[in-house]
Structures are given as structure tokens and as C-alpha cells.
XYZ file of C-alpha atoms in Angstrom:
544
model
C -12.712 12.764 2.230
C -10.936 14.594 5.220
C -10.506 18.714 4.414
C -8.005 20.254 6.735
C -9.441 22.634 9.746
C -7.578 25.891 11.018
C -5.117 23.519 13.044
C -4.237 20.913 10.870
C -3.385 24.026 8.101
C -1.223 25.357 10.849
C 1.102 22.236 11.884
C 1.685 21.036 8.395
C 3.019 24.995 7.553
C 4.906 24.686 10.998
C 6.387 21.733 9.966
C 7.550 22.899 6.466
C 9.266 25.765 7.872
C 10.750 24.006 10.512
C 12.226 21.422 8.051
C 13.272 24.479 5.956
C 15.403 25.746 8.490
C 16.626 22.000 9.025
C 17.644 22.306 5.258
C 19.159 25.911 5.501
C 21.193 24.060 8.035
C 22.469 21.142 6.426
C 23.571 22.877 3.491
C 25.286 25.518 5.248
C 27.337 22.745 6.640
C 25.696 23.808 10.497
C 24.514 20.433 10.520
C 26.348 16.919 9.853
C 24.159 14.449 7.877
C 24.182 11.875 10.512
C 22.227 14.959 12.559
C 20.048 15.567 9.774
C 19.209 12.236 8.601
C 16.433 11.778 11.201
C 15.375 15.295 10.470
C 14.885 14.436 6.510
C 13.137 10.481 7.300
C 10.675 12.342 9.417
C 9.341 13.980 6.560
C 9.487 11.755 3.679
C 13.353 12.584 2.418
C 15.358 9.798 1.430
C 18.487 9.854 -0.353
C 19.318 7.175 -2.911
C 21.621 6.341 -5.607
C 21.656 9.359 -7.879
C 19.353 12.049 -5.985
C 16.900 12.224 -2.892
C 13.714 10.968 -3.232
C 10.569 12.760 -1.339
C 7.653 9.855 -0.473
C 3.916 11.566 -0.215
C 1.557 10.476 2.039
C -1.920 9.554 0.805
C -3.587 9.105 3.630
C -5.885 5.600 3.433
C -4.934 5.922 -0.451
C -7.962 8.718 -0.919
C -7.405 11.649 -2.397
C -8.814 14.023 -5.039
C -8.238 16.244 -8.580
C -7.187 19.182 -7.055
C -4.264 17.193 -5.240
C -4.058 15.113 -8.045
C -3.052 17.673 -10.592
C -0.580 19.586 -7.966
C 1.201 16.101 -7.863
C 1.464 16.572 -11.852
C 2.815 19.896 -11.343
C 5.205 19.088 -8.952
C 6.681 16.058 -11.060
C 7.059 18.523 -13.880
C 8.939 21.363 -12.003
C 10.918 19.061 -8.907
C 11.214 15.770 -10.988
C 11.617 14.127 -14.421
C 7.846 14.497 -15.374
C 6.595 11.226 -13.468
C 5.982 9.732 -10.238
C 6.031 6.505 -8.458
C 2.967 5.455 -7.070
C 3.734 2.693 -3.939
C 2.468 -0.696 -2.576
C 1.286 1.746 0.919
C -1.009 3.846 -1.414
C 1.693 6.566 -1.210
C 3.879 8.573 -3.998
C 7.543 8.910 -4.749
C 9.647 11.364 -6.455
C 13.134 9.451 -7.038
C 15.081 12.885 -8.280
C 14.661 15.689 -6.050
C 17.163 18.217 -5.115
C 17.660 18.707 -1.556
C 17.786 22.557 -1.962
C 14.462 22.180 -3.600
C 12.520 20.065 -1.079
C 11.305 22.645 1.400
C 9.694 24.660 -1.578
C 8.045 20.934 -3.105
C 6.624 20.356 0.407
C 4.942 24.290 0.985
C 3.324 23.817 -2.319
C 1.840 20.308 -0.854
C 0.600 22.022 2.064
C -1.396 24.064 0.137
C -3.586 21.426 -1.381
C -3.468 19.375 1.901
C -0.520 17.206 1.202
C 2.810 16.317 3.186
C 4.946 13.905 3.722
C 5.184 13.243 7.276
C 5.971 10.156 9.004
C 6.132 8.353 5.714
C 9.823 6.927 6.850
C 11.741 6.542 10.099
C 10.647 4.952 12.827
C 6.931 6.232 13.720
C 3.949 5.008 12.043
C 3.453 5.183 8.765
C 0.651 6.187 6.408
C -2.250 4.071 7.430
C -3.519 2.037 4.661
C -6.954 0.884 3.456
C -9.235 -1.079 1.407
C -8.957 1.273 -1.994
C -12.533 0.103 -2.424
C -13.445 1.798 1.223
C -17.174 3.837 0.497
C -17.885 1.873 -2.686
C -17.128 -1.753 -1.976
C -20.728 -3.798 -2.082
C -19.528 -6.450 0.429
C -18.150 -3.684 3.311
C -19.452 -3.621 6.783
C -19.390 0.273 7.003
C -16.702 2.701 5.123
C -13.694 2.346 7.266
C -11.490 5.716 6.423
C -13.450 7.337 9.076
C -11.360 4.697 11.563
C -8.528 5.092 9.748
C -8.407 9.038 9.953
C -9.076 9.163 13.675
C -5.838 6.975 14.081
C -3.796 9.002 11.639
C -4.393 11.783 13.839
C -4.444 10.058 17.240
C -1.126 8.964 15.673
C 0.768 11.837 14.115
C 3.297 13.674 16.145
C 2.095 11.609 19.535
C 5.023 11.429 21.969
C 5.099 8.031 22.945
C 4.926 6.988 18.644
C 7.598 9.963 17.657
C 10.566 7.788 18.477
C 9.227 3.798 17.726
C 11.880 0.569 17.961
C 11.303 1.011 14.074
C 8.367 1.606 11.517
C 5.254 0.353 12.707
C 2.279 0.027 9.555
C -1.297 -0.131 10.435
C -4.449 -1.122 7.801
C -8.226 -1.402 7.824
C -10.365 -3.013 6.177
C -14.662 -3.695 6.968
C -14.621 -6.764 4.247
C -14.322 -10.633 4.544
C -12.452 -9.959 1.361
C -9.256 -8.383 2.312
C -7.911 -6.110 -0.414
C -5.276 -4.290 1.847
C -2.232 -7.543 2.518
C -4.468 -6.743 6.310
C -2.008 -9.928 8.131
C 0.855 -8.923 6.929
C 0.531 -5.367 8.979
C 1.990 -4.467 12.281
C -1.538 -3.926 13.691
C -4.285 -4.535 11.216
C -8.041 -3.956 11.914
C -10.838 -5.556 9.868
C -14.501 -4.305 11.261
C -17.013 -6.655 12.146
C -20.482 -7.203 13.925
C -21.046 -9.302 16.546
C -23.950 -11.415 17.913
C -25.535 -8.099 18.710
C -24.945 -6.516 15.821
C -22.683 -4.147 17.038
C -19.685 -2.897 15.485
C -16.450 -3.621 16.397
C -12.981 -4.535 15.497
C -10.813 -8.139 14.610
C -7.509 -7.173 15.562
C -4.063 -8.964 14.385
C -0.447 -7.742 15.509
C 2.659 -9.090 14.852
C 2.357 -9.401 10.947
C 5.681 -7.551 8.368
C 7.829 -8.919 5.827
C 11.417 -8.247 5.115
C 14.454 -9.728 6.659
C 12.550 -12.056 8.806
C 8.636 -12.570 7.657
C 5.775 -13.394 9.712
C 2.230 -13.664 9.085
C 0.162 -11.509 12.080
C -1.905 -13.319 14.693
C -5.625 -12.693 15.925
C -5.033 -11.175 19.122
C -8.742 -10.354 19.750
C -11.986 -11.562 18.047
C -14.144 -8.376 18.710
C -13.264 -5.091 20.305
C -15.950 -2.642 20.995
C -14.987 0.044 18.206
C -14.846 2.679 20.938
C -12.209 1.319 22.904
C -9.662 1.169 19.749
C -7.632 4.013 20.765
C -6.780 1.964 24.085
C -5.833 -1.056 22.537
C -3.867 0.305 20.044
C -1.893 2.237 22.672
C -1.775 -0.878 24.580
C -0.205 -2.851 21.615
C 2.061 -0.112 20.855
C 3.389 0.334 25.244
C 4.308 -3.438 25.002
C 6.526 -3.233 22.363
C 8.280 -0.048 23.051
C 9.142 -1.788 26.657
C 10.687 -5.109 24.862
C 11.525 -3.959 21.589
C 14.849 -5.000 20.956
C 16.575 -1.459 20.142
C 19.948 -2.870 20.374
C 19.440 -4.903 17.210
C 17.719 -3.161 13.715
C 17.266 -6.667 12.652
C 15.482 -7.614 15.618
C 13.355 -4.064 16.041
C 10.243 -4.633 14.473
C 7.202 -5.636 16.340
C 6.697 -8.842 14.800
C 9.568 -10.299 16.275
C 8.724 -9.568 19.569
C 5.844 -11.236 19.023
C 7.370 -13.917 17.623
C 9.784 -14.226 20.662
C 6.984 -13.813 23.201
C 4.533 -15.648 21.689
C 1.552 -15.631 21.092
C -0.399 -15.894 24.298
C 1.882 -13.876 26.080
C 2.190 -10.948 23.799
C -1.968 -11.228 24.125
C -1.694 -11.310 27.567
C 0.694 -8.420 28.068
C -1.383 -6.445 25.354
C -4.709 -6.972 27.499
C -2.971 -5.859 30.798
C -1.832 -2.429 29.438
C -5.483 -2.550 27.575
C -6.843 -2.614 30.930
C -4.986 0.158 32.126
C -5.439 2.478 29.370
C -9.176 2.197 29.555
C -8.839 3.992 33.035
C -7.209 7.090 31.100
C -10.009 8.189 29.210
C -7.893 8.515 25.988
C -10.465 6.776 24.023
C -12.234 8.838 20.923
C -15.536 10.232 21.975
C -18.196 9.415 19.944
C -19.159 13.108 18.801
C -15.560 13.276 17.479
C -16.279 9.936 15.324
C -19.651 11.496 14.381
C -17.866 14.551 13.353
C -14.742 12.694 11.018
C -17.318 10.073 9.564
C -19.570 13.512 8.109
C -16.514 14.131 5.837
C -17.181 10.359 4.437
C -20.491 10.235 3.904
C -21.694 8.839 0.742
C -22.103 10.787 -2.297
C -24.811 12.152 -3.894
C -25.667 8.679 -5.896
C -28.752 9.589 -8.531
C -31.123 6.944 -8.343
C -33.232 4.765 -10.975
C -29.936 4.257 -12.887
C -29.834 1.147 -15.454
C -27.456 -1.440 -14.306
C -27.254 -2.488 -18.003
C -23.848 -1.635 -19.901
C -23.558 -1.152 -23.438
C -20.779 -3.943 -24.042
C -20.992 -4.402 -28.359
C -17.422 -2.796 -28.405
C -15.104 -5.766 -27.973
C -12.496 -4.164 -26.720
C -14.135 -2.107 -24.137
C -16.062 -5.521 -23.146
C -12.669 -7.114 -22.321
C -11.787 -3.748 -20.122
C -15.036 -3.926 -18.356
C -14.799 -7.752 -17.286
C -11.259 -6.964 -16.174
C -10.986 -3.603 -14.735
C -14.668 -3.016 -13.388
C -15.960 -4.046 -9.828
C -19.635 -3.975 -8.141
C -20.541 -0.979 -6.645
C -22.463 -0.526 -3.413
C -25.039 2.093 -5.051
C -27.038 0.371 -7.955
C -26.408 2.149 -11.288
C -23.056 2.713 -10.372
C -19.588 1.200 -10.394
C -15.654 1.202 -9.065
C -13.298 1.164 -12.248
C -9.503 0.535 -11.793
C -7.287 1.891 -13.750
C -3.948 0.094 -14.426
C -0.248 1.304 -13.774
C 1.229 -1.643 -15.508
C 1.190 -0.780 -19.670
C 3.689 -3.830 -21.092
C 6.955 -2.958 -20.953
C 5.913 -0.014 -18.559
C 7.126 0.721 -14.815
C 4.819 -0.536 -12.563
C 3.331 2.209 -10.502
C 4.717 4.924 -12.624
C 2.422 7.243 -13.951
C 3.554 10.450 -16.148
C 2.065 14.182 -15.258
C -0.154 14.219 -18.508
C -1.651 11.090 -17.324
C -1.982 12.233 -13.973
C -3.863 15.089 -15.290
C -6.248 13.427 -17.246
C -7.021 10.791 -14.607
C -8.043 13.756 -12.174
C -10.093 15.242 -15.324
C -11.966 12.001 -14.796
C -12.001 11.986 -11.481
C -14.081 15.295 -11.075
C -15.857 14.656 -14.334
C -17.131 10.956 -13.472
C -16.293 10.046 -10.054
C -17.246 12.808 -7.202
C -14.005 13.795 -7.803
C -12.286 11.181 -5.843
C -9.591 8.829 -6.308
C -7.757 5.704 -5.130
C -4.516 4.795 -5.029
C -3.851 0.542 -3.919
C -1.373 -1.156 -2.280
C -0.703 -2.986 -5.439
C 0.149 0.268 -7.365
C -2.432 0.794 -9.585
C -5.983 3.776 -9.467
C -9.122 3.613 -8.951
C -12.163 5.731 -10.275
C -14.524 4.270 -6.613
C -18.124 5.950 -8.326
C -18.875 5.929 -11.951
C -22.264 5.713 -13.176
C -22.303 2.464 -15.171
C -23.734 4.625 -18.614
C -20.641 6.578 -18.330
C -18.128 3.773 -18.301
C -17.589 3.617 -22.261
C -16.350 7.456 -21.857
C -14.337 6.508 -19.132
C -12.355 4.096 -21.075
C -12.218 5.712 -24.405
C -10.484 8.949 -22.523
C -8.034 5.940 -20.324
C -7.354 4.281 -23.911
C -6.317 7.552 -25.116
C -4.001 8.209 -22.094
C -2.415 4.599 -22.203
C -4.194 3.745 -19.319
C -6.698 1.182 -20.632
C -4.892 -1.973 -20.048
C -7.352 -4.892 -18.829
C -4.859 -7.069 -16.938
C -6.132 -6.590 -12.773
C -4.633 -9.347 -10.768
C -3.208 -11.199 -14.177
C 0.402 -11.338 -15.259
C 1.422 -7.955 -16.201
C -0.547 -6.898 -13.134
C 3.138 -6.959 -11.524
C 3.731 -5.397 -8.007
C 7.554 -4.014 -8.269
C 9.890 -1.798 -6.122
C 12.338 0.561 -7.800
C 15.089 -1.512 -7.143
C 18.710 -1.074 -7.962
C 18.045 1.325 -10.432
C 17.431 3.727 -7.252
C 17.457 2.310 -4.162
C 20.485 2.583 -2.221
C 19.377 -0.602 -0.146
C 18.638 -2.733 -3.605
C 20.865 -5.774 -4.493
C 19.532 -6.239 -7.667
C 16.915 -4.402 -10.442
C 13.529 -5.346 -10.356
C 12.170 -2.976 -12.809
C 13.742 -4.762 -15.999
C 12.408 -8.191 -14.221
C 9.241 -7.140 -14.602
C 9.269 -5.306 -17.533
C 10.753 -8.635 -18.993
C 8.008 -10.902 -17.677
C 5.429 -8.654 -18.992
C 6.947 -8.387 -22.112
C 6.973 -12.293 -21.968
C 3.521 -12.343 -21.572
C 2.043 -9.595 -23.597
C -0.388 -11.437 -25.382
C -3.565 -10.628 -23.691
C -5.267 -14.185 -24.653
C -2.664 -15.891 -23.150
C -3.015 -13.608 -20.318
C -6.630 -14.318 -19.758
C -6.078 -18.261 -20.530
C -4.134 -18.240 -17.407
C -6.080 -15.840 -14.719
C -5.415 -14.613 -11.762
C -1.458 -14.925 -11.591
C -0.089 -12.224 -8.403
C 3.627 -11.977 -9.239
C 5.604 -9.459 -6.909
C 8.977 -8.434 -6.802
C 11.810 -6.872 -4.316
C 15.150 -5.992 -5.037
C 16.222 -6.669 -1.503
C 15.106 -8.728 1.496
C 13.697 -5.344 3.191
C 10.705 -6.571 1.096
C 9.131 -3.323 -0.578
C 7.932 -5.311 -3.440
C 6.056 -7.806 -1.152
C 7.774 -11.214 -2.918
C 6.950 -13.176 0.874
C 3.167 -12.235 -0.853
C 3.300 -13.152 -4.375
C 1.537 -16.178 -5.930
C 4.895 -15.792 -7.367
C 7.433 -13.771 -5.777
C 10.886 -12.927 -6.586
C 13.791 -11.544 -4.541
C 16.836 -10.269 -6.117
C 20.189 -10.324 -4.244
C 23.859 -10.380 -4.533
C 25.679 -13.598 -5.157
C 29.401 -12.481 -4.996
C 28.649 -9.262 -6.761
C 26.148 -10.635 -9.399
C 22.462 -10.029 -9.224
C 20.843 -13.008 -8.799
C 16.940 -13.666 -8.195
C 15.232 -16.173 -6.045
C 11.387 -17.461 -7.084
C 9.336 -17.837 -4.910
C 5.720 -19.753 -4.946
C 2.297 -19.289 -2.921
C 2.237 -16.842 -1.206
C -0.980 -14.649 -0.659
C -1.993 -11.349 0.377
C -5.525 -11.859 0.620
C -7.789 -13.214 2.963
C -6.044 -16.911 2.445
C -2.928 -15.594 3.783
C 0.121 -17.596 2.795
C 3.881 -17.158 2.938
C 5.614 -17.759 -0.555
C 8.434 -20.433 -0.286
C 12.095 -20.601 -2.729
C 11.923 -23.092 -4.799
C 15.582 -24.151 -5.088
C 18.897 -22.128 -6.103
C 18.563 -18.574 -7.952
C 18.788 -17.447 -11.484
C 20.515 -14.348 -13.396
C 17.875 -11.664 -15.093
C 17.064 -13.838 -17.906
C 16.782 -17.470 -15.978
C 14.133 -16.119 -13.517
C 11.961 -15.184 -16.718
C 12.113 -18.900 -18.628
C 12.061 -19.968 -14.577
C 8.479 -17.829 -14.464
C 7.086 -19.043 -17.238
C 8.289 -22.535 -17.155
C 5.725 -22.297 -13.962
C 3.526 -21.160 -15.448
C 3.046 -23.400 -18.166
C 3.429 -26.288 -15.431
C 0.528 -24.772 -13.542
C -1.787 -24.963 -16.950
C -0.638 -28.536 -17.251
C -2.019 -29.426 -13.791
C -5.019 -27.026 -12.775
C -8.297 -28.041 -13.080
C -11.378 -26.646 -13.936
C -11.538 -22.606 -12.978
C -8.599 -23.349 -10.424
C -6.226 -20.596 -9.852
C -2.656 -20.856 -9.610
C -2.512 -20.792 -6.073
C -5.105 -23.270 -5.544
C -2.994 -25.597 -7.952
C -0.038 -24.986 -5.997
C -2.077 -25.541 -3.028
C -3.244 -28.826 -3.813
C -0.547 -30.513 -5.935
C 2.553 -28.545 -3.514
C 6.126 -27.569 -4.550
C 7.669 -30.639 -6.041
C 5.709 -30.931 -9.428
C 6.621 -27.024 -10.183
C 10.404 -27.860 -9.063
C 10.784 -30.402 -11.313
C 9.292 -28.104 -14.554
C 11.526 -25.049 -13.173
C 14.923 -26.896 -12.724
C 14.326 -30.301 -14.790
């Protein structure tokens, strides 16, 4: 992974003490909140319901023990003990006192940690396939990409002061395991005819308020030129954006309202332009970012063979365990979604013992994923057993990736100030519901995702089953959703019909999901059922 230099150690210390100052400031009363609102979004400070809330960035989702167990320490002394891990591979802390925040950032500084541009309108932590090194079906790793942009990116005049967030991912897979079209800008690395390397790029892709799915804008872009175009994207919508209208800010309404072609054509124009500036990485600098990311020191001769007589640790393996590039070797997940549990949360202990695994196992590396769970990228197939006993014994062993329980989930009303409705007890209900890990199993791959506002943090437009919670006349009231996808079969979800209170939308859930067993066929998944049979059969099962 990336390790600071001389100059990146410098501006993130800068920055702290600038924003300490800031917070001297406010508290003193020198400074109104409406003047130090943007001053707190620009590095990571939000304030909620009952306290502020301070979002890390992980850049790409990588990071490693050392930062892992200063994020434990820093949930025990500035929090409640726990943090929140989120669907852009970041980390929240949802009770933070303001008073307290420059002291919580210096101490992320000094493991290479911050939290800038991880809100307000800039772009935000750049996301990636949480697989990226490991994955046996990638093209290349593409965090080197990824970190070249982040610091292209970070603190660039024209990107300080954006219409409104802008989100970026990258992927090198035909399997997309980053949500890559519903992005901003979203990159997935291919090869041409040639065999050259170069980019697939999408724009015009975000959910909330107003959803859309991003188009191709270009098949294959010589991967030195990326700079360029992504400058080129960005100058065409900070001259149209609508900054008159925060519902009509985002880049994927522009889009929208230009269209296709035309946003393409604009986008090539300014491409054309910016290729004359020279602003484009050289490749000595690439050379010099990928050398952080080079593979690890993989043994060799290993046995591919895995001792699976423990039942138990059979299931977790079949569930939880994914091919590895390196023979010998394999990427382990670990789940954030116990029954009954938070999904994403993740207690200091546990955060401690998953970096104890993480140097012990895995090259001391880690992974966070867009769908709020770990990963353990490189662990040598003979030590897997270990690896779970030391997970069960953390109550981290669950074997439910991409079933059920696997629920994506923003805080909600419980802390958002934006929420209309909770979304924690949802899920915690519908996981409860579902608990039985047979019946789990029985019905597969089930994506369920869910936001306690249209603003969409839970990613419900996604969700093989998605559900929204809002306000109907001052009672929290949830909409379901069906087929949506975040994969490489991109799909929008679609309401079935009028909402339900907390305990309608879980009969509601499952009442689809017993319709879906009734119909699939043979090793179908839900989606494809919905897919092939559409809305009306579930419609009549959910609302007789």
C-alpha cells in the first residue's frame, strides 16, 4: 500500500492545525456555524442528531494493522467503543465532541490517516475493487490508478469547490465488485486489440433523489491520458452544473439533461484541449506509485488442498472464501453483519483482533468493501482453519456473503439528521427473520439494501431488494423495492406498490421471498427470477 513521503506528512499536519484553529474559532463564538460548516465538511465533520460524527477516509478501502488498531484506540477514547464501517470503504464515528476532533484527527495523521474531502462538495474517497492485488480474474491491480487520482485530486483548485460531491471507482475485472455504474466517473481497465492497457470510462452514474445508471462515454482510453479526461469530464460539468438548484447539482443530471452524445461530445472537446497541457501523469511517476503495490512475497509450492472435516468451518469456507491470484493462497471476508448486529459496525476488541490477523496471516493488509464488511486479501490456504477459529472467537465468523443477513444499511434515523425513518432495526429485524442459516443457504444470493432517506446512503436504487424509509405525515413508512443490481448486470430497483410501517416491510420481505422460491428454477437467483417472470407475480404475493 501507499506510505506517506516528507510532503504528504506535512499537508495532512498543516491541515490538522489549520482545522484546529477553525475549531478554536467556532467555539470561541469568532466564527458563526454557517462560516464553519464548510470548514468542518471539508474534513470529515458532520453533525447529526445527538453529537458530530467524524467520517475516515480509507483510501481505495486498503489499509493496514497499525492503522487498524489506532482506529480501535480512537473509538475507545473519542467514541462509544465502536465504529461504523461505510458502503465507500470509509469509517464513521457517530459521537464525537467537537472540542475533541482536532486532537482525534493529529493522532490519525500519525499513522497516515485523515479525513479529508470525505464530505462537501469535492471528490470523495476513491473507491475500489476490495479484491484489488488478489482477485484471480483482474487485468492488473488497479490502486496504483486509483492513488495517482487521489492525489491528482486532493486539494486541486478547480475540484476544491465542485457543483456537489463527485465519487469516482476502479475496477480491472469483468466482474464488478465496486457498484462501478452507479459512480460519477467510474473506470474499469481493459486491453485492447493490442494488448495494451487502457481504461472503459462511464460518467453520469449516482443515486439519491433522482437515480441514474452511468453511460459508456469511451470504450478504451490509453491509460496515460486519464488525467486529461478526467479533467475534461470534470471542466464540463463545473461550466453547466446547475448551482442554483442542490437537487439538480450532481453530475448525473447534467448528463441526463444533455444527453448522452452531447455530454460525450463536450467531454472529448475539453479532452482535446487538455492533452495540449501536459497535465497528464508521467510514466516514471506511475512506475514509482505502482512499486508501493507490488505483490507480496507469495511462498511457492503451497497445497491448494484445505482441510474441510470440520463442518462448521466447511460452511465458512464455501461462503466467506474467494480464489486467489497466487496458488496456495486465498482472499477471506470477514462479515460485519452477526444476526441481530449493526451492519458495518465493528467494536475496538474486534478491530484489534482482525489487525492481529491481518499482520499474522495476511501481509498485514486489509480491506474494507463498499458493502460494509473486511477482507483478509492473502491467506495461505493451510492457515485458513486458524483464521476462522480466532474470527469465531471474535463473533466474526458468520458465513452469510451476499445472502440475507448480508444486509447493506445506513445509520438512519437513529443518527442521521437527514433520515426519515430507522433502518438499523429494519435490518436487524429481517435478519432476525431469517436467522436460520439453512434457510439462508436454501435461498442464495439475496442483496437486500436499505436507506433511511432518498439521499440513498444505503444504496436501496441497488438492492435485489431495496428499501427506502420516509415520512408519511410524520410516520415512518418504508417502500420495497425489487431488482436492482450493483454488479456488472446493472439494474435499477423498482417500488412495488404503496409502503409499509417497520413490521409490514418485514412479512412484505419475506412474503418475496418465499414467492421467489415458489417460482425460480434450477440454481436461479432471485434476480434472475425477477428478471424473467417481472413485477406482477411478486405484487400479487406482497399485497394479495
Amino acid at each position: 500500500m501507499y506510505e506517506y513521503d516528507r510532503y504528504d506528512q506535512a499537508m495532512v499536519d498543516a491541515r490538522v492545525e489549520d482545522f484546529r484553529d477553525q475549531t478554536r474559532r467556532r467555539i470561541a463564538g469568532e466564527l458563526t456555524e454557517d462560516q464553519f460548516k464548510p470548514l468542518r465538511l471539508k474534513n470529515g465533520l458532520y453533525l447529526q442528531l445527538h453529537a458530530y460524527m467524524l467520517r475516515v477516509a480509507i483510501p481505495y478501502g486498503t489499509f493496514n494493522s497499525r492503522q487498524m488498531r489506532k482506529l480501535a484506540d480512537i473509538a475507545r477514547k473519542y467514541d462509544r467503543g465502536y465504529g461504523h464501517f461505510t458502503t465507500r470503504q470509509n469509517i464513521q464515528y457517530n459521537w464525537i465532541k467537537l472540542e475533541e476532533a482536532p486532537d482525534l484527527l493529529a493522532e490519525l495523521a500519525t499513522v497516515e490517516m485523515h479525513a479529508i474531502q470525505t464530505s462537501g462538495e469535492s471528490i470523495r474517497n476513491i473507491s475500489a475493487d476490495q479484491y484489488a492485488g488478489a482477485a484471480a480474474d483482474e487485468i492488473c491491480d488497479p490502486r496504483p490508478w486509483a492513488e495517482l487520482l487521489r492525489q491528482a485530486t486532493t486539494f486541486h483548485p478547480e475540484f476544491s469547490y465542485l457543483p456537489r460531491k463527485f465519487k469516482i471507482a476502479v475496477i480491472s475485472s469483468k466482474e464488478d465488485r465496486a457498484a462501478l455504474r452507479w459512480h460519477d466517473c467510474a473506470l474499469r481497465i481493459v486491453r485492447n486489440e493490442a494488448g495494451e492497457e487502457g481504461f472503459e470510462v462511464y460518467a453520469g452514474g449516482g443515486m439519491g433523489r433522482t437515480p441514474f445508471i452511468a453511460y459508456k462515454i469511451r470504450d478504451f482510453l490509453p491509460s496515460g491520458q486519464i488525467f486529461s479526461y478526467l479533467q475534461a469530464i470534470l471542466r464540463v460539468w463545473n461550466m453547466h452544473a446547475r448551482r442554483d438548484n442542490i437537487h439538480k447539482q450532481r453530475m448525473k443530471i447534467l448528463v441526463h439533461d444533455l444527453g448522452e452524445e452531447e455530454f460525450r461530445r463536450q467531454v472529448e472537446e475539453q479532452f482535446e484541449h487538455f492533452l495540449t497541457l501536459g497535465t497528464d501523469f508521467p510514466q516514471a511517476e506511475y512506475d514509482r506509485i505502482a512499486a508501493f503495490f507490488a505483490p507480496p512475497p507469495f511462498e511457492t509450492g503451497l497445497s491448494d488442498d484445505i482441510d474441510l472435516s470440520d463442518p462448521d468451518f466447511a460452511l465458512w469456507v464455501d461462503r466467506q472464501v474467494i480464489a486467489h491470484k497466487a496458488p496456495g493462497y486465498a482472499i477471506a471476508n470477514i462479515s460485519l453483519k452477526p444476526v441481530g448486529g449493526i451492519p458495518g459496525d465493528i467494536s475496538a476488541e474486534q478491530m484489534e483482533r482482525v489487525a492481529d490477523l491481518a499482520e499474522r496471516y495476511s501481509f498485514d493488509e486489509i480491506r474494507a468493501t463498499h458493502a460494509q464488511n473486511l477482507v483478509l486479501p492473502h491467506v495461505r490456504k493451510a492457515d485458513l482453519y486458524a483464521v476462522w477459529q480466532a474470527l469465531d472467537a471474535a463473533g466474526l465468523a458468520d458465513a452469510n456473503l451476499d445472502l440475507v443477513t448480508d444486509i447493506i444499511a445506513c445509520p438512519g434515523l437513529d443518527y442521521c439528521s437527514l433520515a426519515n425513518a430507522r433502518s438499523i432495526p429494519i435490518a436487524q429485524k429481517i435478519a432476525q427473520r431469517f436467522a436460520d442459516a439453512e434457510r439462508q443457504r436454501d435461498i442464495g444470493e439475496l442483496k437486500i439494501k436499505i436507506s433511511g432517506c432518498i439521499n440513498a446512503c444505503g444504496h436501496h436504487h441497488a438492492g435485489q431488494i431495496g428499501i427506502l424509509g420516509v415520512d408519511r405525515k410524520g410516520t415512518e413508512n418504508y417502500q420495497l423495492l425489487l431488482g436492482g443490481s450493483g454488479a456488472e448486470d446493472t439494474s435499477q430497483a423498482k417500488i412495488t406498490g404503496p409502503g409499509f410501517d417497520e413490521e409490514g416491510i418485514v412479512d412484505a420481505v419475506e412474503r418475496t421471498i418465499e414467492r421467489y422460491r415458489e417460482l425460480r428454477t434450477d440454481g436461479e437467483r432471485f434476480l434472475d427470477t425477477y428478471r424473467r417472470v417481472g413485477m406482477d407475480p411478486f405484487k400479487e404475493a406482497i399485497y394479495g
